[in-house]
PDB file of C-alpha atoms in Angstrom:
ATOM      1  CA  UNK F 262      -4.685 152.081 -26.167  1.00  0.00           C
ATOM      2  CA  UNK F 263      -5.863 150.477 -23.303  1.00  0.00           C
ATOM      3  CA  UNK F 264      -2.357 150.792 -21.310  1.00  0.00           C
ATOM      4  CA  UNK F 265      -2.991 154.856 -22.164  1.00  0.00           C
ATOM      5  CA  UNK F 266      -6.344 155.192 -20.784  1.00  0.00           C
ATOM      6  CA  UNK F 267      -5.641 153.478 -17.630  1.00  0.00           C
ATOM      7  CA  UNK F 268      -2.028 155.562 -17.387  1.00  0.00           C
ATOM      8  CA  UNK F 269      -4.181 158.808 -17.667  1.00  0.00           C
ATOM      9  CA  UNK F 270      -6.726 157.448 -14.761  1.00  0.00           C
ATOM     10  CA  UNK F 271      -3.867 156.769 -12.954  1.00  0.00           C
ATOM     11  CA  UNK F 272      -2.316 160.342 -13.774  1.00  0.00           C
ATOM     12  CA  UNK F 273      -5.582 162.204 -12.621  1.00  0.00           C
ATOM     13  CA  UNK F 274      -5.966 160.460  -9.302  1.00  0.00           C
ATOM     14  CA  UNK F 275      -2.280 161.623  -8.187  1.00  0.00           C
ATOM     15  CA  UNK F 276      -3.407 165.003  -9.517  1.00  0.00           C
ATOM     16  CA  UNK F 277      -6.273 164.603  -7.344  1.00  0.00           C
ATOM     17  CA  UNK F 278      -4.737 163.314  -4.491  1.00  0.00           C
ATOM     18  CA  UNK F 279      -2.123 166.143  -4.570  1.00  0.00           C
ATOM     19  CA  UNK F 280      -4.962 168.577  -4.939  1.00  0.00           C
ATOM     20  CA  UNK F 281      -6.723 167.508  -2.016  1.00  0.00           C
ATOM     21  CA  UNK F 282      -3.740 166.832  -0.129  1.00  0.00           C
ATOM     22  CA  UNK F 283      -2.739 170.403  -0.486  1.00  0.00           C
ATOM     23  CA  UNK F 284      -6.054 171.973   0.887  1.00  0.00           C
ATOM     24  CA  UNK F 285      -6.205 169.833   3.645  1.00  0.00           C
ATOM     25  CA  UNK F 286      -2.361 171.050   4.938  1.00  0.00           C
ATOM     26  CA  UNK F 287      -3.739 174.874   4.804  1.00  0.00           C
ATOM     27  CA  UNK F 288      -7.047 173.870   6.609  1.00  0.00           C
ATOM     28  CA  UNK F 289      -5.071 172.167   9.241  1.00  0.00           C
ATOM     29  CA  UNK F 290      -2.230 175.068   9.200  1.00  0.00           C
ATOM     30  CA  UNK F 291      -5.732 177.205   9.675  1.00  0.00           C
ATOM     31  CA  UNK F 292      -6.914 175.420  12.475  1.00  0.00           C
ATOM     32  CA  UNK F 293      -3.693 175.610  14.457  1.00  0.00           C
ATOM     33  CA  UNK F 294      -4.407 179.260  15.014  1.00  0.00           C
ATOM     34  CA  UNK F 295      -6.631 178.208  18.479  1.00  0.00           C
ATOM     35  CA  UNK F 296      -6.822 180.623  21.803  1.00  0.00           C
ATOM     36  CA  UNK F 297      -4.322 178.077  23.137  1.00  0.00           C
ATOM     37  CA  UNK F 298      -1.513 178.220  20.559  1.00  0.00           C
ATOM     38  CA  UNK F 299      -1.766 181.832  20.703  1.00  0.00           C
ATOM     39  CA  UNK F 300      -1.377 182.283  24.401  1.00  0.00           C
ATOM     40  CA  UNK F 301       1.438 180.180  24.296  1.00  0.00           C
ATOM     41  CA  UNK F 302       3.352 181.829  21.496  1.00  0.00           C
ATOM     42  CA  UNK F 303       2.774 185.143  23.155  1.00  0.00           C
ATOM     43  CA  UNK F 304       4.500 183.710  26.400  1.00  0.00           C
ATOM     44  CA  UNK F 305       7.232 182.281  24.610  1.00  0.00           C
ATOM     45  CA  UNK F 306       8.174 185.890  23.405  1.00  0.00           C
ATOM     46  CA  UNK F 307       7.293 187.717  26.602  1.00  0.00           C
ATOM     47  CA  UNK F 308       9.483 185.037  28.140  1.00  0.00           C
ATOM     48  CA  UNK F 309      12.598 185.556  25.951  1.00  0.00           C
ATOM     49  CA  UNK F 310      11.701 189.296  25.986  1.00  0.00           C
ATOM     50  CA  UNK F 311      12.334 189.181  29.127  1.00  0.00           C
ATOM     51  CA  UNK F 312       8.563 189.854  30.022  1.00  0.00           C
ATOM     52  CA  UNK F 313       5.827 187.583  32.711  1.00  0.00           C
ATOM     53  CA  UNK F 314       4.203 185.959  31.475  1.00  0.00           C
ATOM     54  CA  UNK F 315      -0.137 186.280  30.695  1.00  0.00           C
ATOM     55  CA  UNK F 316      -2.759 184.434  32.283  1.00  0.00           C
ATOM     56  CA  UNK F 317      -5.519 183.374  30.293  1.00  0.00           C
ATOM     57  CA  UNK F 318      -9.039 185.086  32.057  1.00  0.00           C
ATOM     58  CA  UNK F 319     -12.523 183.429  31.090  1.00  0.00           C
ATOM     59  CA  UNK F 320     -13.846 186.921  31.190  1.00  0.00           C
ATOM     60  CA  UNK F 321     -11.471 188.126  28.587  1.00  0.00           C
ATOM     61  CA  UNK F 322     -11.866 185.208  26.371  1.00  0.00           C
ATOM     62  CA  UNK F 323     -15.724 185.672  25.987  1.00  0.00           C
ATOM     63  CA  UNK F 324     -15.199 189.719  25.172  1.00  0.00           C
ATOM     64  CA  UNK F 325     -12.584 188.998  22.450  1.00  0.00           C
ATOM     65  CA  UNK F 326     -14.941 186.128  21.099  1.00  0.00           C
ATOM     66  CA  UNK F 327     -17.540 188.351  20.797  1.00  0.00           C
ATOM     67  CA  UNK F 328     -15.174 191.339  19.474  1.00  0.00           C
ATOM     68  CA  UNK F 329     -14.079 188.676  16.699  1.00  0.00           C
ATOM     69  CA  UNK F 330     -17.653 188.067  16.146  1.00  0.00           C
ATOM     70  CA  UNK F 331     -19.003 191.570  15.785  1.00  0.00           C
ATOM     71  CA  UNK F 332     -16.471 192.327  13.332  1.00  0.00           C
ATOM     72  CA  UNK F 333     -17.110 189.639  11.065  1.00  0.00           C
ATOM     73  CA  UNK F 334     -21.542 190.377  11.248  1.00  0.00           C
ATOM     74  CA  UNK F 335     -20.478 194.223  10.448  1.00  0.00           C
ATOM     75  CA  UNK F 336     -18.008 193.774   8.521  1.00  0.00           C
ATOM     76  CA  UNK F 337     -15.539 195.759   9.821  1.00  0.00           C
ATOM     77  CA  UNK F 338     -11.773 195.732  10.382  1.00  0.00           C
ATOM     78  CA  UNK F 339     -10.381 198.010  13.199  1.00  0.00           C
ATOM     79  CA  UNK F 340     -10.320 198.875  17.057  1.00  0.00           C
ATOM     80  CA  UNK F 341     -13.967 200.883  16.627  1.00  0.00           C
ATOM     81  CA  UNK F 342     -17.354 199.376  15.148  1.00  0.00           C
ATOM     82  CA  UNK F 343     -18.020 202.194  12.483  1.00  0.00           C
ATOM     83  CA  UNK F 344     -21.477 201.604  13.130  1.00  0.00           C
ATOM     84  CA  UNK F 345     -22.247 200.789  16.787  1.00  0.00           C
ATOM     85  CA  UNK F 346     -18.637 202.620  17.736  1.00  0.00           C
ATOM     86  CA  UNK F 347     -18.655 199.666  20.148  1.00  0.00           C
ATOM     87  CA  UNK F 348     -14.598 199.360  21.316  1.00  0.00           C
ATOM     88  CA  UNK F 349     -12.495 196.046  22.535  1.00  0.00           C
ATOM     89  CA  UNK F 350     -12.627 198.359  25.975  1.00  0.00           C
ATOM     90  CA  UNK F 351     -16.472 198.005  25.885  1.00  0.00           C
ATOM     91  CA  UNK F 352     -16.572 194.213  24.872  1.00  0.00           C
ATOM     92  CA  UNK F 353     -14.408 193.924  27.961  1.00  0.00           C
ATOM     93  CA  UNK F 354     -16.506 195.946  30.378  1.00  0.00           C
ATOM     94  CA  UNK F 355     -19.467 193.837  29.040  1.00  0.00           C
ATOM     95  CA  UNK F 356     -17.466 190.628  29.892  1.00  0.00           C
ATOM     96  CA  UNK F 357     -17.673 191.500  33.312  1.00  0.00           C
ATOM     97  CA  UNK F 358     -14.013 192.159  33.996  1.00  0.00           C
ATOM     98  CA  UNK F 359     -13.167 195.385  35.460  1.00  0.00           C
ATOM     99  CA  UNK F 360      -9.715 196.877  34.793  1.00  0.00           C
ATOM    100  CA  UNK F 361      -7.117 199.036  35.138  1.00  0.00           C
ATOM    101  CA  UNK F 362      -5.434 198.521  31.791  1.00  0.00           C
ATOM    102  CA  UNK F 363      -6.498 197.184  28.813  1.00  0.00           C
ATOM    103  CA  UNK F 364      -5.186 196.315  25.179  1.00  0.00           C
ATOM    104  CA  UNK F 365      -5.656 194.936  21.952  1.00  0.00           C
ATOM    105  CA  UNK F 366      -3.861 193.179  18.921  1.00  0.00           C
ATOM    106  CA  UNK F 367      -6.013 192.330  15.898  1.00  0.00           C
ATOM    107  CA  UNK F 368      -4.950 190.188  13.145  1.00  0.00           C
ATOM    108  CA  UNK F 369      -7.022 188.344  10.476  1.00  0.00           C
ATOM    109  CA  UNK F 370      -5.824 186.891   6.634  1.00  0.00           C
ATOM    110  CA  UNK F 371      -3.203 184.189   8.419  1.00  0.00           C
ATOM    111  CA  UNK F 372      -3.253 180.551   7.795  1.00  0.00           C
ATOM    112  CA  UNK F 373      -0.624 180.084  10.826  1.00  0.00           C
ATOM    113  CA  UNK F 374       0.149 181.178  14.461  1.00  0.00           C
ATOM    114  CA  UNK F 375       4.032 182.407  13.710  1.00  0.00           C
ATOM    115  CA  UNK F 376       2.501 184.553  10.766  1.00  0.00           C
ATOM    116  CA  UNK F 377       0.572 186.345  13.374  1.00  0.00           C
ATOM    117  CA  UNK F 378       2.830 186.549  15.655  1.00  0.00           C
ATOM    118  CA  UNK F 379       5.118 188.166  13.120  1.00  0.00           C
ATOM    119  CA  UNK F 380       3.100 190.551  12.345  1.00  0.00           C
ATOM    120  CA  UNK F 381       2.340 191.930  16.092  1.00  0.00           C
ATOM    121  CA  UNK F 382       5.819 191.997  15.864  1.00  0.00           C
ATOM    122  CA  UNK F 383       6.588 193.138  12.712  1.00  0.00           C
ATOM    123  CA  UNK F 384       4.254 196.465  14.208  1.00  0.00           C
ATOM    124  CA  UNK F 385       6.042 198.733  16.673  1.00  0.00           C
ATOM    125  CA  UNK F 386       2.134 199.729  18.171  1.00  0.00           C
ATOM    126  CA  UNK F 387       0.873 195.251  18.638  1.00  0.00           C
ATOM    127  CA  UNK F 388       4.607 194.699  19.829  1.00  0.00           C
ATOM    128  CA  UNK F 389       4.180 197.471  22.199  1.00  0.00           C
ATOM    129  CA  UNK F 390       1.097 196.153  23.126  1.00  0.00           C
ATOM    130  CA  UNK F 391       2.329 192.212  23.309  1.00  0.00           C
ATOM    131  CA  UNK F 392       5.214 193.431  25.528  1.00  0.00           C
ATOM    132  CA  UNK F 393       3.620 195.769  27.780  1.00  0.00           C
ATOM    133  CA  UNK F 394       4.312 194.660  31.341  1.00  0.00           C
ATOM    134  CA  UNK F 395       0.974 196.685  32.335  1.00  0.00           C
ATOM    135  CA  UNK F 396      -1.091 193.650  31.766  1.00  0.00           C
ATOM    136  CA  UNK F 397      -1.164 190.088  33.595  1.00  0.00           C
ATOM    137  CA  UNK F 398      -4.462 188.406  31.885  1.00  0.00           C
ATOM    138  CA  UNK F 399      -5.497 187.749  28.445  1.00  0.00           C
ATOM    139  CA  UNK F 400      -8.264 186.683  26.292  1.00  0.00           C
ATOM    140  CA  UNK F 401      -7.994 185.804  22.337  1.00  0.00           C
ATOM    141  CA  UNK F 402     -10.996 184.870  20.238  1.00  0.00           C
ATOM    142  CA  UNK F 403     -10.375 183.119  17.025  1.00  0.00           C
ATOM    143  CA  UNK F 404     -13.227 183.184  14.189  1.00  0.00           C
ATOM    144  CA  UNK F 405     -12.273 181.149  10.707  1.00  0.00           C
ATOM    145  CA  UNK F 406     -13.527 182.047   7.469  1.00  0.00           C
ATOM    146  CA  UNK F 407     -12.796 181.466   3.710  1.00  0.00           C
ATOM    147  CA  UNK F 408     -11.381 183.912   1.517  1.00  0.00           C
ATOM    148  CA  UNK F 409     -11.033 182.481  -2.075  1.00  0.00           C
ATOM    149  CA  UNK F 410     -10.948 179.210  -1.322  1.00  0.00           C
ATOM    150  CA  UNK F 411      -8.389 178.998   1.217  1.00  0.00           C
ATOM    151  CA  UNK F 412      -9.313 179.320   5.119  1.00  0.00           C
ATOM    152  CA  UNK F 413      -7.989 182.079   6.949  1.00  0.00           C
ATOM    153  CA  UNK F 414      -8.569 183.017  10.694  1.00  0.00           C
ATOM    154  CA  UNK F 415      -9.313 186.869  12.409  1.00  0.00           C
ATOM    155  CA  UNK F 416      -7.259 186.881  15.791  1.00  0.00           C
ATOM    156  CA  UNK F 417      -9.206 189.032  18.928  1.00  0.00           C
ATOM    157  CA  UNK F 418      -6.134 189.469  21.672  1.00  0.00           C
ATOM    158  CA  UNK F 419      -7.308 191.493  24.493  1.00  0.00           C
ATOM    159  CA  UNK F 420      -4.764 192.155  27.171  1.00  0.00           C
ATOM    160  CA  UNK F 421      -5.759 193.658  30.418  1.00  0.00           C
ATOM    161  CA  UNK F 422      -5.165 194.018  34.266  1.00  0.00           C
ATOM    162  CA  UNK F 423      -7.911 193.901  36.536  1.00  0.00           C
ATOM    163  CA  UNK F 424      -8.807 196.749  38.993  1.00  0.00           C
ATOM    164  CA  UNK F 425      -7.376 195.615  42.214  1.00  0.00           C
ATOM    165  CA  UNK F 426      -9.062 195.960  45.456  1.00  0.00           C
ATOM    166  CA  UNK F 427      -6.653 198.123  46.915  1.00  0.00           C
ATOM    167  CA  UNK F 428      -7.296 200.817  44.213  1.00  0.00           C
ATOM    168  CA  UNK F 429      -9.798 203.634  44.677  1.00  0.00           C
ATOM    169  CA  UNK F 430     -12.625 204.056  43.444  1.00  0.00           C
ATOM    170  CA  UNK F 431     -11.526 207.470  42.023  1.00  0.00           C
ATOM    171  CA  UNK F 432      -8.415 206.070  40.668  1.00  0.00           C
ATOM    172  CA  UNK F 433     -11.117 203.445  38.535  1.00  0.00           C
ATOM    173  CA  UNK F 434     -12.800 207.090  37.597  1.00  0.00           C
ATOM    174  CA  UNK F 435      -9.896 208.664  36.466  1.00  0.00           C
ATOM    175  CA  UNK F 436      -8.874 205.753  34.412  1.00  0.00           C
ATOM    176  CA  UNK F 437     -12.067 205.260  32.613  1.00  0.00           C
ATOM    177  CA  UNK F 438     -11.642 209.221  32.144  1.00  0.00           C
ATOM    178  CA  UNK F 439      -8.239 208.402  30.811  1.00  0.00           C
ATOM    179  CA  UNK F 440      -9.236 206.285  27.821  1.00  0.00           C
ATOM    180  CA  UNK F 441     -11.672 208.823  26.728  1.00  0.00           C
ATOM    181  CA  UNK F 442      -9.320 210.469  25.183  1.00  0.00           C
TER     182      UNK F 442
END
């Protein structure tokens, strides 16, 4: 009797061990999805896409921060704010950065980097977008949550070249025109 009681604590800490073992993997597999593996997984595909790379831009990193951040307090899940109709364009001009072409991939319910990469890619419009040889600088914001039980992450990319000096200042008009519509 006694041999069985002490097999069945023995039994429940490898269950528990297991159990714990097994949340801590996806929280780490979570956690891997920074601004830094991101940045470098996009490169790797530009790269072997034949593409230049991106340059991460401090600007850029604060608007898609904040982008990541606004969507989670609102609640929302797309390129416009239903509420504020506040854009990844207008995080961006907000930032500081002024520029001549801008993007934006959004991902959020992945526990790892190559899921979301997949996905962009999996998507002929965030491919497009990943690939575009428009843009040189970047910015991703990462913001973690928990979603029954398990934590997830919601990826901010913003892509974007700045306005040069050489361009006009009616070129910068027509291209702020340009996204109007």
């Amino acid at each position: 009797m006694k041999k069985l009681f002490f097999a069945s604590i023995q039994y429940g800490l490898i269950i528990a061990c297991f159990f714990l073992l097994g949340r801590t993997s996806v929280f780490a597999v979570a956690r891997d999805i920074t601004p830094e593996t991101v940045l470098s997984a996009v490169n790797d595909i530009r790269v072997h896409e034949g593409q230049p790379i991106v340059e991460m831009n401090q600007k850029l990193m604060v608007a898609a921060e904040n982008k990541a951040k606004n969507m989670h307090i609102y609640g929302y899940w797309a390129h416009t704010n239903p509420t504020t109709n506040e854009t990844g364009w207008m995080f961006i001009e907000q930032a500081g950065y002024r520029y001549a072409h801008a993007g934006e991939n959004l991902a959020k319910d992945y526990t790892s980097v190559g899921a979301v990469l997949r996905g962009w890619m999996n998507s002929p419009t965030h491919k497009n977008v990943l690939l575009s040889d428009k843009y040189t600088e970047t910015g991703v914001g990462v913001l973690y949550y928990t979603q029954n039980g398990v934590e997830k992450a919601l990826v901010v990319q913003l892509f974007a070249t700045p306005v040069s000096k050489k361009q006009s200042l009616t070129d910068v008009v027509s291209l702020s025109f340009m996204k109007l519509f």
